[in-house]
Coordinates of C-alpha atoms in Angstrom, one line a residue:
M1 CA 10.6 4.5 -9.7
K2 CA 8.1 1.9 -10.9
I3 CA 7.8 -1.3 -8.8
L4 CA 6.0 -4.5 -9.8
V5 CA 4.5 -6.4 -6.8
T6 CA 3.4 -9.9 -7.5
G7 CA 1.0 -11.6 -5.1
A8 CA -0.4 -8.1 -4.5
N9 CA -3.8 -9.3 -3.3
G10 CA -2.4 -11.5 -0.6
Y11 CA -2.1 -10.8 3.1
L12 CA 1.5 -9.4 2.8
G13 CA 1.1 -8.0 -0.6
L14 CA -1.7 -5.7 0.4
G15 CA 0.3 -3.9 3.0
V16 CA 3.5 -3.7 1.0
V17 CA 1.6 -2.1 -1.9
K18 CA 0.1 0.5 0.4
Q19 CA 3.4 1.3 2.0
L20 CA 5.1 1.8 -1.4
L21 CA 2.3 4.0 -2.6
D22 CA 2.5 6.1 0.6
D23 CA 6.2 6.5 -0.2
G24 CA 5.3 8.0 -3.5
I25 CA 6.3 4.9 -5.6
E26 CA 4.5 4.0 -8.8
V27 CA 3.1 0.5 -8.2
V28 CA 2.0 -2.2 -10.6
A29 CA 0.0 -4.7 -8.5
A30 CA -0.4 -8.2 -10.1
D31 CA -2.4 -11.2 -8.9
F32 CA -5.1 -13.5 -10.1
K33 CA -7.5 -10.9 -8.6
T34 CA -6.6 -7.5 -7.3
D35 CA -10.0 -6.5 -5.8
R36 CA -8.6 -5.7 -2.4
V37 CA -5.5 -3.8 -3.6
D38 CA -5.2 -0.1 -2.9
G39 CA -6.9 1.9 -5.6
R40 CA -3.9 4.1 -6.2
A41 CA -2.0 1.2 -7.8
Q42 CA -2.2 0.1 -11.4
K43 CA -4.0 -3.2 -10.9
M44 CA -3.4 -6.1 -13.3
D45 CA -5.4 -9.3 -12.9
C46 CA -3.5 -12.1 -14.6
D47 CA -1.8 -15.5 -14.4
L48 CA 1.9 -14.6 -13.9
F49 CA 3.2 -17.8 -15.1
S50 CA 1.4 -17.6 -18.5
I51 CA 3.0 -14.3 -19.5
E52 CA 5.7 -14.6 -22.2
D53 CA 7.5 -11.3 -21.6
P54 CA 6.6 -10.0 -18.1
Y55 CA 9.0 -7.0 -18.2
T56 CA 7.1 -5.5 -21.2
Y57 CA 3.7 -6.8 -20.1
F58 CA 4.0 -4.9 -16.8
G59 CA 5.2 -1.7 -18.3
K60 CA 9.0 -2.1 -17.9
P61 CA 9.2 -1.8 -14.1
D62 CA 12.5 -0.7 -12.5
V63 CA 12.2 -3.2 -9.6
V64 CA 10.1 -6.4 -9.0
I65 CA 9.2 -7.8 -5.6
H66 CA 8.0 -11.3 -6.2
M67 CA 5.7 -12.2 -3.3
A68 CA 3.3 -14.6 -5.1
W69 CA 3.2 -18.0 -3.5
R70 CA 0.5 -20.6 -3.0
D71 CA -0.4 -22.3 0.3
G72 CA 2.2 -20.4 2.3
F73 CA 0.6 -21.5 5.6
V74 CA 0.2 -25.1 4.6
H75 CA 3.8 -26.1 5.1
N76 CA 3.7 -29.6 3.6
A77 CA 1.5 -28.9 0.6
D78 CA 2.8 -30.5 -2.6
S79 CA 2.1 -27.2 -4.5
H80 CA 5.3 -25.8 -3.0
I81 CA 7.4 -28.3 -5.0
N82 CA 5.2 -28.5 -8.0
D83 CA 5.2 -24.7 -8.5
L84 CA 9.0 -24.3 -8.3
P85 CA 9.6 -24.6 -12.1
K86 CA 7.0 -21.9 -12.7
H87 CA 8.7 -19.5 -10.3
H88 CA 12.0 -20.2 -12.0
D89 CA 10.7 -19.5 -15.5
F90 CA 9.0 -16.3 -14.4
L91 CA 12.0 -14.9 -12.6
L92 CA 14.4 -16.1 -15.3
K93 CA 12.5 -13.9 -17.8
L94 CA 12.9 -10.9 -15.5
F95 CA 16.6 -11.5 -14.9
K96 CA 17.1 -11.6 -18.6
S97 CA 15.2 -8.3 -19.1
E98 CA 16.3 -4.8 -18.4
V99 CA 14.8 -4.7 -14.9
K100 CA 17.3 -3.1 -12.5
N101 CA 16.7 -5.2 -9.4
V102 CA 14.8 -8.4 -8.5
A103 CA 13.6 -9.0 -4.9
V104 CA 11.9 -12.2 -3.7
M105 CA 10.1 -12.9 -0.5
G106 CA 11.7 -15.7 1.5
S107 CA 11.0 -17.2 4.9
M108 CA 12.9 -18.1 8.0
H109 CA 11.5 -21.6 7.5
E110 CA 14.4 -22.1 5.0
I111 CA 16.6 -22.5 8.0
G112 CA 14.9 -25.4 9.6
F113 CA 15.7 -26.3 13.2
W114 CA 18.1 -23.7 14.5
E115 CA 18.8 -22.0 17.8
G116 CA 20.1 -18.4 18.1
S117 CA 20.5 -15.6 15.7
I118 CA 20.2 -16.1 11.9
D119 CA 22.2 -14.2 9.3
E120 CA 23.0 -14.7 5.6
K121 CA 25.7 -17.2 6.5
S122 CA 23.5 -19.4 8.7
P123 CA 23.3 -23.0 7.3
C124 CA 19.9 -24.1 5.9
N125 CA 18.3 -27.5 6.6
P126 CA 14.6 -26.9 6.0
M127 CA 12.2 -29.4 7.5
S128 CA 9.0 -28.8 5.5
L129 CA 8.1 -28.7 1.8
Y130 CA 7.5 -24.9 2.2
G131 CA 11.0 -24.4 3.6
I132 CA 12.6 -26.7 1.1
S133 CA 11.0 -25.0 -1.8
K134 CA 11.8 -21.5 -0.6
N135 CA 15.4 -22.5 0.0
A136 CA 15.7 -24.0 -3.5
L137 CA 14.3 -20.9 -5.1
R138 CA 16.8 -18.8 -3.1
H139 CA 19.7 -20.8 -4.5
D140 CA 18.1 -20.4 -8.0
V141 CA 17.8 -16.6 -7.6
E142 CA 21.4 -16.3 -6.4
Y143 CA 22.5 -18.3 -9.4
M144 CA 20.5 -16.3 -11.9
A145 CA 21.6 -12.9 -10.4
K146 CA 25.2 -13.9 -10.8
T147 CA 24.7 -15.3 -14.3
Y148 CA 22.9 -12.2 -15.6
G149 CA 24.8 -9.6 -13.6
K150 CA 21.9 -8.4 -11.6
S151 CA 21.6 -7.3 -8.0
Y152 CA 19.0 -9.3 -6.0
Q153 CA 17.4 -9.1 -2.6
W154 CA 16.2 -12.1 -0.8
L155 CA 13.8 -10.9 2.0
R156 CA 13.8 -13.5 4.7
G157 CA 10.5 -12.9 6.6
Y158 CA 10.0 -13.8 10.3
Y159 CA 6.8 -14.1 12.4
I160 CA 4.3 -11.4 11.5
V161 CA 1.7 -10.1 14.0
G162 CA -1.3 -8.4 12.5
N163 CA -4.7 -7.3 13.7
T164 CA -6.8 -9.0 11.1
S165 CA -8.7 -12.2 10.6
Y166 CA -7.3 -12.5 7.0
G167 CA -4.4 -14.9 7.1
S168 CA -3.6 -18.2 8.7
S169 CA -1.1 -17.2 11.4
I170 CA -2.0 -17.9 15.0
F171 CA -2.6 -14.2 15.4
S172 CA -5.1 -14.1 12.5
K173 CA -6.9 -17.2 13.9
L174 CA -7.0 -15.7 17.4
Y175 CA -8.3 -12.4 16.1
K176 CA -11.1 -14.2 14.2
A177 CA -12.0 -16.4 17.1
A178 CA -12.2 -13.4 19.5
S179 CA -13.6 -10.6 17.4
E180 CA -15.8 -12.4 14.8
E181 CA -16.8 -15.8 16.4
G182 CA -17.1 -14.6 20.0
K183 CA -15.2 -17.6 21.4
M184 CA -14.1 -17.5 25.0
E185 CA -11.3 -20.1 24.7
F186 CA -8.6 -20.6 22.2
P187 CA -6.6 -23.9 21.9
F188 CA -2.9 -23.3 22.2
T189 CA 0.4 -25.0 22.7
M190 CA 2.4 -24.4 25.8
G191 CA 3.9 -21.4 24.0
L192 CA 7.4 -21.9 25.3
N193 CA 9.2 -21.4 21.9
Q194 CA 10.8 -18.0 21.4
F195 CA 10.5 -16.3 18.0
D196 CA 11.3 -13.0 16.2
F197 CA 7.8 -11.3 16.1
I198 CA 7.4 -8.3 13.8
N199 CA 4.3 -6.2 13.6
Y200 CA 2.5 -6.2 10.2
E201 CA 3.0 -2.5 9.6
D202 CA 6.7 -2.7 10.5
F203 CA 7.1 -5.7 8.2
C204 CA 5.6 -3.7 5.3
L205 CA 7.8 -0.7 6.1
Q206 CA 10.9 -2.8 6.1
V207 CA 10.1 -4.6 2.8
A208 CA 9.3 -1.3 1.1
A209 CA 12.5 0.4 2.4
T210 CA 14.6 -2.5 1.2
I211 CA 13.4 -2.6 -2.3
E212 CA 13.4 1.2 -2.7
Q213 CA 17.2 1.1 -2.3
N214 CA 20.0 -0.8 -4.0
E215 CA 23.0 -0.4 -1.7
V216 CA 22.2 -3.3 0.7
N217 CA 21.5 -6.5 -1.2
G218 CA 21.6 -10.3 -0.9
I219 CA 19.8 -12.0 2.0
I220 CA 18.2 -9.5 4.2
N221 CA 16.2 -10.4 7.4
I222 CA 12.8 -8.7 7.7
C223 CA 12.8 -8.8 11.5
T224 CA 13.2 -7.0 14.8
G225 CA 16.4 -8.9 15.9
R226 CA 14.9 -9.8 19.2
P227 CA 13.3 -13.1 20.4
E228 CA 10.2 -13.3 22.5
K229 CA 8.3 -16.2 24.0
L230 CA 5.3 -17.2 22.0
A231 CA 3.0 -17.3 25.0
D232 CA 4.1 -13.8 26.1
R233 CA 3.5 -12.3 22.6
V234 CA 0.1 -13.9 22.3
E235 CA -1.0 -12.8 25.7
R236 CA 0.2 -9.3 24.9
F237 CA -1.7 -9.5 21.6
I238 CA -4.9 -10.3 23.5
K239 CA -4.4 -7.4 25.9
E240 CA -3.5 -5.0 23.1
N241 CA -6.8 -5.8 21.4
G242 CA -8.9 -5.8 24.5
F243 CA -10.0 -9.4 24.0
T244 CA -11.4 -11.5 26.9
I245 CA -10.6 -14.8 25.2
K246 CA -8.4 -17.2 27.3
L247 CA -5.7 -19.5 26.0
N248 CA -6.1 -23.3 26.5
Y249 CA -2.5 -24.1 27.1
G250 CA -1.3 -27.6 26.0
A251 CA -4.3 -28.3 23.7
F252 CA -1.8 -28.7 20.8
P253 CA 1.8 -30.2 20.8
E254 CA 4.7 -28.1 19.7
R255 CA 5.6 -28.6 16.0
P256 CA 8.8 -30.7 15.9
Y257 CA 10.5 -28.5 13.4
D258 CA 10.0 -25.3 15.3
S259 CA 13.2 -24.0 17.0
K260 CA 13.3 -23.4 20.8
A261 CA 14.7 -19.9 20.3
V262 CA 15.4 -18.2 17.0
W263 CA 15.6 -14.7 15.7
G264 CA 17.0 -12.7 12.8
N265 CA 20.2 -10.7 12.8
S266 CA 19.0 -7.2 12.1
Q267 CA 22.2 -5.5 11.1
K268 CA 21.4 -5.2 7.4
I269 CA 17.8 -4.0 7.8
E270 CA 19.0 -1.5 10.4
R271 CA 21.4 -0.1 7.9
I272 CA 18.6 0.3 5.4
L273 CA 16.2 1.9 7.9
S274 CA 18.9 4.3 9.1
T275 CA 18.8 6.0 5.7
L276 CA 15.2 6.8 6.2
K277 CA 16.1 8.9 9.3
E278 CA 18.8 10.9 7.5

């Protein structure tokens, strides 16, 4: 199997490429730059959106996982809306090609304000340009898959916990502040919201396992299926890494579009992962 990974040099792409390679998959890694990508992959530095025939250009992959996305942590950047036609054109070319399966990285921010478990039937009312754009692309992908008779996988990612300063999540910022900047205090909200936190390595494993199979398709939550209070997870993260930094509770207000308690329904990903144990 040959899998094309777009956005391969990004925070998430790096780990997914490594996991696929560890699984014995032939990987074509594409991004503007691929200098940090695992050397076992076939690296291709390029502008995805300028390629006329991506299926042929990337060596006729069996599967594509489209992870490329600008400004993912800047939720109200205009680029989310402005880039939508480019994502559509790129994916349309692949749906029209002989590629067997198209997977696209989604986000729980498609849902908007919601309390409780999220599954593929949960209504979406996104409250940021990022969420609006991801949700629009999801509808587009569903339409193209039906139109061209392809299977698709929409990988709805949840809150990723990683031990690295690369990235813009609260965990990346905290890691940088504690390990690289030597700060003793970290500004924080009250941390009362409950989210579905998934470790970076588990996230990459779930993504790889999903796109390596074609029995479970459609919207798939990349998650643990369990909610945890933000303050508890961050305090545990500090302890796990042996940091001495303290949280300054209440320094920031809660974001108005963050749910009080939200988590992914894990039934579909558990079905996929169960095949790894057989």
